[in-house]
Amino acid sequence: MTAIFLIGLREGLEITLVVSILVAFLVKTGRTHLLRHVWAGVAAAAALSIGFAALLQAGAARLTFTQQELFEAIASFVAVAFVTWMIFWMRRMARRIGAELRGRLEEAISLGPVAVVSVAFLAVIREGLETSILFYAAAQGTSDSVRPLLGVSLGLATAVALGWLLYLSAVRINLSRFFTWTGALLVLVAAGIAKYGVHDLQEAGALPGLNDLAFDVSGAVPPETWYAELLRGMVNFTPAPTVLETVVWLAYGIPVLVLFLWPARTPVPSPTPAS
C-alpha cells in the first residue's frame, strides 16, 4: 500500500500540476469560457485510464496460471520502463514544462474547442496510463484487492489537495526537491517491481533458479510482521529471494539511482566574440 500510495501521489501531483498550468493560463488571459473544454479533456483522460486499469485486471483474470505469470511479468517490466523514463523526463523538463504547455494551449485556442480538449486530454492521458500500469504491476505482490485501491486513491487525493493549495498559493513547497526525493523512492519501487517480474518468470518456468535462494532471513524478518510488509510494499523485499531476483534488483536499482541523483550538467554559455 505504501508503494502504491507513493505512485498515486507522484503521478497525481504531476497530473494536477499540468492541469493547474492550463487552468491558470486561461484564467490569467481572461479565457475562462474555455475551462469547460479543458475539464472535458481531463475527464476523458481519467475515464480512459480507469477503463484501461480495469481491462488489465479483467484480462489477467481469464488467463491460466502460467499465462498470468507471464502477463504479470511483462506488465512489471513495462511499468519499470515507464518509471525510468518518467523520472528522467520530469527531471529534464521540470523547468520548461509550463512554457511548453502554455504554448500548445495557445495554438489550440486558435484552432477551436476540439483542439483545446485534445491538448488537455493528451497532457493528462500519458500520466493516467502510466498510473494504471504502475498500479497493476505494484498491486500484484498482494492478494488483498482493497489496500492497493485505497493506497492509490489516498495518493491521488493527497496530490489533488496539494495541487489545489499550490494553485491558491496557500502553501509553497520546493517542487524540484519533492520530485527528486519521490523520484529516488520510485527507483527503489521500480527495482522491486523488476524483481517481482523476474519471480513471475521463474514461477512460469521461463527462467531457472526458482529454488536457488540468495539468502534466507525469515527467522529475523518474519513475513507476517508489519515491518516485513512495509519493506515488501516499498521495495518488494522478501525474506528469501532467489539469486536472480537479487541480481536484477541490484543491477537496476544501484546504477539508475546513481544516475538519477547525479547532478545535471549546467550548460556553459559560449563566449561572446570581442568586437
Short mmCIF file of C-alpha atoms in Angstrom, two decimals:
data_model
loop_
_atom_site.label_atom_id
_atom_site.label_comp_id
_atom_site.label_asym_id
_atom_site.label_seq_id
_atom_site.Cartn_x
_atom_site.Cartn_y
_atom_site.Cartn_z
CA MET A 1 0.00 0.00 0.00
CA THR A 2 2.89 2.38 0.78
CA ALA A 3 4.47 1.98 -2.63
CA ILE A 4 1.11 2.37 -4.37
CA PHE A 5 0.38 5.50 -2.30
CA LEU A 6 3.70 6.92 -3.49
CA ILE A 7 2.83 6.09 -7.10
CA GLY A 8 -0.56 7.78 -6.75
CA LEU A 9 0.98 10.82 -5.04
CA ARG A 10 3.78 11.28 -7.56
CA GLU A 11 1.69 10.67 -10.69
CA GLY A 12 -1.28 12.55 -9.27
CA LEU A 13 0.78 15.63 -8.48
CA GLU A 14 2.21 15.64 -11.99
CA ILE A 15 -1.33 15.48 -13.41
CA THR A 16 -2.51 18.18 -11.01
CA LEU A 17 0.38 20.49 -11.92
CA VAL A 18 -0.27 20.02 -15.64
CA VAL A 19 -3.97 20.80 -15.22
CA SER A 20 -3.28 23.79 -12.96
CA ILE A 21 -0.91 25.26 -15.57
CA LEU A 22 -3.61 25.03 -18.23
CA VAL A 23 -6.30 26.42 -15.92
CA ALA A 24 -4.11 29.28 -14.65
CA PHE A 25 -3.20 30.25 -18.21
CA LEU A 26 -6.85 30.50 -19.24
CA VAL A 27 -7.82 32.40 -16.08
CA LYS A 28 -4.95 34.90 -16.37
CA THR A 29 -5.66 35.57 -20.04
CA GLY A 30 -9.39 36.07 -19.49
CA ARG A 31 -10.49 32.94 -21.35
CA THR A 32 -12.42 31.25 -18.56
CA HIS A 33 -15.14 30.26 -21.05
CA LEU A 34 -12.67 27.65 -22.37
CA LEU A 35 -12.23 25.97 -18.98
CA ARG A 36 -15.07 23.54 -19.68
CA HIS A 37 -13.14 22.23 -22.68
CA VAL A 38 -10.05 21.65 -20.53
CA TRP A 39 -12.10 19.79 -17.92
CA ALA A 40 -13.74 17.73 -20.67
CA GLY A 41 -10.31 16.62 -21.86
CA VAL A 42 -9.21 15.83 -18.30
CA ALA A 43 -12.38 13.83 -17.63
CA ALA A 44 -11.98 11.83 -20.85
CA ALA A 45 -8.35 11.00 -19.98
CA ALA A 46 -9.32 9.95 -16.45
CA ALA A 47 -12.13 7.71 -17.74
CA LEU A 48 -9.83 6.05 -20.28
CA SER A 49 -7.14 5.47 -17.64
CA ILE A 50 -9.62 3.86 -15.22
CA GLY A 51 -11.01 1.72 -18.03
CA PHE A 52 -7.51 0.64 -19.01
CA ALA A 53 -6.73 -0.42 -15.43
CA ALA A 54 -9.97 -2.40 -15.26
CA LEU A 55 -9.17 -4.02 -18.61
CA LEU A 56 -5.74 -5.10 -17.36
CA GLN A 57 -7.29 -6.70 -14.28
CA ALA A 58 -10.12 -8.39 -16.18
CA GLY A 59 -7.83 -9.68 -18.91
CA ALA A 60 -5.37 -11.21 -16.45
CA ALA A 61 -8.16 -12.98 -14.53
CA ARG A 62 -9.06 -15.07 -17.61
CA LEU A 63 -5.58 -16.49 -18.13
CA THR A 64 -4.14 -19.80 -16.99
CA PHE A 65 -1.60 -19.75 -14.14
CA THR A 66 1.41 -19.79 -16.50
CA GLN A 67 -0.12 -17.20 -18.82
CA GLN A 68 -0.99 -14.98 -15.87
CA GLU A 69 2.55 -15.16 -14.52
CA LEU A 70 3.96 -14.24 -17.95
CA PHE A 71 1.42 -11.42 -18.34
CA GLU A 72 2.27 -10.01 -14.90
CA ALA A 73 5.99 -10.23 -15.70
CA ILE A 74 5.50 -8.25 -18.92
CA ALA A 75 3.37 -5.68 -17.09
CA SER A 76 6.09 -5.38 -14.44
CA PHE A 77 8.84 -4.71 -16.97
CA VAL A 78 6.66 -2.22 -18.86
CA ALA A 79 5.99 -0.45 -15.56
CA VAL A 80 9.72 -0.32 -14.81
CA ALA A 81 10.38 1.19 -18.24
CA PHE A 82 7.65 3.80 -17.65
CA VAL A 83 9.01 4.74 -14.21
CA THR A 84 12.56 5.07 -15.51
CA TRP A 85 11.51 7.20 -18.46
CA MET A 86 9.15 9.31 -16.34
CA ILE A 87 11.57 10.31 -13.59
CA PHE A 88 14.36 11.27 -16.00
CA TRP A 89 11.91 13.10 -18.29
CA MET A 90 10.49 15.05 -15.35
CA ARG A 91 13.97 16.00 -14.16
CA ARG A 92 14.84 17.30 -17.61
CA MET A 93 11.52 19.05 -18.36
CA ALA A 94 10.56 20.43 -14.93
CA ARG A 95 11.86 23.92 -15.65
CA ARG A 96 10.22 24.38 -19.03
CA ILE A 97 7.09 22.25 -18.89
CA GLY A 98 4.91 25.27 -18.05
CA ALA A 99 6.05 27.29 -21.06
CA GLU A 100 5.63 24.29 -23.35
CA LEU A 101 2.07 23.60 -22.16
CA ARG A 102 1.07 27.25 -22.46
CA GLY A 103 2.46 27.35 -25.99
CA ARG A 104 0.48 24.26 -27.00
CA LEU A 105 -2.71 25.64 -25.47
CA GLU A 106 -2.28 28.99 -27.23
CA GLU A 107 -2.01 27.20 -30.57
CA ALA A 108 -5.02 25.03 -29.73
CA ILE A 109 -7.19 28.05 -28.86
CA SER A 110 -6.64 29.43 -32.35
CA LEU A 111 -7.83 26.11 -33.83
CA GLY A 112 -11.03 25.74 -31.81
CA PRO A 113 -12.64 23.95 -28.83
CA VAL A 114 -11.82 20.42 -30.05
CA ALA A 115 -8.13 21.29 -30.12
CA VAL A 116 -8.33 22.64 -26.56
CA VAL A 117 -9.96 19.40 -25.39
CA SER A 118 -7.24 17.44 -27.20
CA VAL A 119 -4.41 19.38 -25.53
CA ALA A 120 -5.86 18.73 -22.06
CA PHE A 121 -6.55 15.08 -22.92
CA LEU A 122 -3.04 14.43 -24.25
CA ALA A 123 -1.43 16.27 -21.33
CA VAL A 124 -3.20 14.02 -18.82
CA ILE A 125 -3.58 10.66 -20.60
CA ARG A 126 0.13 9.80 -20.56
CA GLU A 127 0.30 10.15 -16.80
CA GLY A 128 -3.04 8.37 -16.42
CA LEU A 129 -1.99 5.31 -18.42
CA GLU A 130 1.33 5.21 -16.58
CA THR A 131 -0.54 5.24 -13.28
CA SER A 132 -2.75 2.36 -14.46
CA ILE A 133 0.21 0.18 -15.46
CA LEU A 134 2.21 1.05 -12.35
CA PHE A 135 -0.79 0.36 -10.14
CA TYR A 136 -1.40 -3.02 -11.75
CA ALA A 137 2.26 -4.04 -11.53
CA ALA A 138 2.72 -2.87 -7.93
CA ALA A 139 -0.53 -4.48 -6.76
CA GLN A 140 0.49 -7.96 -7.97
CA GLY A 141 2.52 -8.59 -4.82
CA THR A 142 -0.57 -8.73 -2.59
CA SER A 143 -3.68 -10.86 -2.51
CA ASP A 144 -5.64 -8.03 -0.88
CA SER A 145 -7.50 -6.04 -3.54
CA VAL A 146 -8.70 -3.34 -1.12
CA ARG A 147 -5.41 -1.92 0.18
CA PRO A 148 -3.87 -1.24 -3.26
CA LEU A 149 -7.03 0.61 -4.33
CA LEU A 150 -7.08 2.52 -1.05
CA GLY A 151 -3.39 3.37 -1.41
CA VAL A 152 -3.65 4.80 -4.93
CA SER A 153 -6.87 6.65 -4.01
CA LEU A 154 -5.22 8.28 -0.99
CA GLY A 155 -2.17 9.17 -3.08
CA LEU A 156 -4.26 10.79 -5.80
CA ALA A 157 -6.43 12.62 -3.25
CA THR A 158 -3.34 13.97 -1.47
CA ALA A 159 -1.91 15.09 -4.82
CA VAL A 160 -5.12 16.91 -5.73
CA ALA A 161 -5.19 18.65 -2.33
CA LEU A 162 -1.54 19.72 -2.66
CA GLY A 163 -2.10 20.90 -6.23
CA TRP A 164 -5.12 22.93 -5.23
CA LEU A 165 -3.25 24.56 -2.34
CA LEU A 166 -0.34 25.33 -4.65
CA TYR A 167 -2.72 26.85 -7.18
CA LEU A 168 -4.17 29.07 -4.45
CA SER A 169 -0.62 29.83 -3.23
CA ALA A 170 -1.68 28.71 0.25
CA VAL A 171 1.42 26.56 0.54
CA ARG A 172 4.79 26.70 -1.12
CA ILE A 173 6.93 23.61 -1.46
CA ASN A 174 10.16 23.06 -3.32
CA LEU A 175 8.82 21.05 -6.25
CA SER A 176 12.29 20.30 -7.55
CA ARG A 177 13.26 18.75 -4.21
CA PHE A 178 9.91 16.97 -3.97
CA PHE A 179 10.32 15.31 -7.37
CA THR A 180 13.94 14.43 -6.58
CA TRP A 181 13.04 12.59 -3.37
CA THR A 182 9.95 10.90 -4.76
CA GLY A 183 11.87 10.03 -7.93
CA ALA A 184 14.59 8.35 -5.86
CA LEU A 185 11.98 6.39 -3.92
CA LEU A 186 10.28 5.38 -7.17
CA VAL A 187 13.60 3.99 -8.44
CA LEU A 188 13.55 1.63 -5.45
CA VAL A 189 9.90 0.81 -6.12
CA ALA A 190 10.75 0.08 -9.77
CA ALA A 191 13.64 -2.16 -8.70
CA GLY A 192 11.17 -4.11 -6.58
CA ILE A 193 8.72 -4.37 -9.49
CA ALA A 194 11.53 -5.66 -11.73
CA LYS A 195 12.40 -8.21 -9.05
CA TYR A 196 8.77 -9.30 -8.91
CA GLY A 197 8.71 -9.64 -12.72
CA VAL A 198 11.72 -11.96 -12.56
CA HIS A 199 9.98 -14.03 -9.89
CA ASP A 200 6.92 -14.33 -12.15
CA LEU A 201 9.10 -15.59 -15.00
CA GLN A 202 10.70 -18.12 -12.67
CA GLU A 203 7.31 -19.35 -11.48
CA ALA A 204 6.17 -19.64 -15.10
CA GLY A 205 9.24 -21.72 -15.90
CA ALA A 206 10.62 -19.16 -18.34
CA LEU A 207 13.69 -18.54 -16.16
CA PRO A 208 15.61 -21.02 -13.99
CA GLY A 209 16.63 -20.73 -10.34
CA LEU A 210 13.28 -20.62 -8.51
CA ASN A 211 14.74 -22.67 -5.65
CA ASP A 212 18.21 -21.07 -5.65
CA LEU A 213 17.99 -18.62 -2.74
CA ALA A 214 20.41 -15.71 -2.34
CA PHE A 215 19.72 -15.64 1.42
CA ASP A 216 17.01 -16.52 3.91
CA VAL A 217 16.30 -14.15 6.81
CA SER A 218 12.79 -15.41 7.53
CA GLY A 219 13.78 -16.02 11.15
CA ALA A 220 14.92 -12.43 11.70
CA VAL A 221 12.25 -10.81 9.49
CA PRO A 222 9.11 -12.96 9.66
CA PRO A 223 6.99 -12.35 6.53
CA GLU A 224 3.82 -11.77 8.56
CA THR A 225 5.22 -8.83 10.58
CA TRP A 226 4.27 -5.23 9.82
CA TYR A 227 7.83 -4.16 9.07
CA ALA A 228 8.33 -7.02 6.62
CA GLU A 229 5.07 -5.97 4.94
CA LEU A 230 6.26 -2.35 4.81
CA LEU A 231 9.56 -3.37 3.20
CA ARG A 232 7.73 -5.62 0.77
CA GLY A 233 5.38 -2.80 -0.18
CA MET A 234 8.15 -0.25 -0.69
CA VAL A 235 10.92 -2.22 -2.38
CA ASN A 236 9.36 -5.69 -2.79
CA PHE A 237 11.66 -7.04 -0.10
CA THR A 238 11.20 -10.76 0.55
CA PRO A 239 13.00 -12.66 3.33
CA ALA A 240 14.07 -15.45 0.96
CA PRO A 241 14.67 -14.07 -2.56
CA THR A 242 16.24 -16.07 -5.35
CA VAL A 243 19.72 -15.28 -6.62
CA LEU A 244 18.40 -13.95 -9.94
CA GLU A 245 15.83 -11.70 -8.22
CA THR A 246 18.57 -10.18 -6.06
CA VAL A 247 20.91 -9.67 -9.01
CA VAL A 248 18.20 -7.91 -11.02
CA TRP A 249 17.22 -5.69 -8.07
CA LEU A 250 20.84 -4.58 -7.58
CA ALA A 251 21.64 -4.34 -11.29
CA TYR A 252 18.72 -1.96 -11.86
CA GLY A 253 18.43 -0.11 -8.55
CA ILE A 254 22.04 0.95 -7.91
CA PRO A 255 23.06 2.35 -11.33
CA VAL A 256 19.68 4.01 -12.02
CA LEU A 257 19.61 5.63 -8.58
CA VAL A 258 23.17 6.94 -9.04
CA LEU A 259 22.36 8.31 -12.50
CA PHE A 260 19.16 9.95 -11.26
CA LEU A 261 20.81 11.63 -8.27
CA TRP A 262 23.91 12.63 -10.23
CA PRO A 263 23.89 16.45 -10.59
CA ALA A 264 22.71 17.56 -14.02
CA ARG A 265 25.21 19.46 -16.10
CA THR A 266 24.64 23.17 -16.44
CA PRO A 267 25.30 24.32 -19.99
CA VAL A 268 28.25 26.69 -20.21
CA PRO A 269 27.38 29.75 -22.34
CA SER A 270 29.61 30.24 -25.34
CA PRO A 271 31.88 33.27 -25.06
CA THR A 272 30.76 36.40 -26.87
CA PRO A 273 33.27 37.32 -29.59
CA ALA A 274 35.05 40.57 -28.97
CA SER A 275 34.04 43.38 -31.27
#
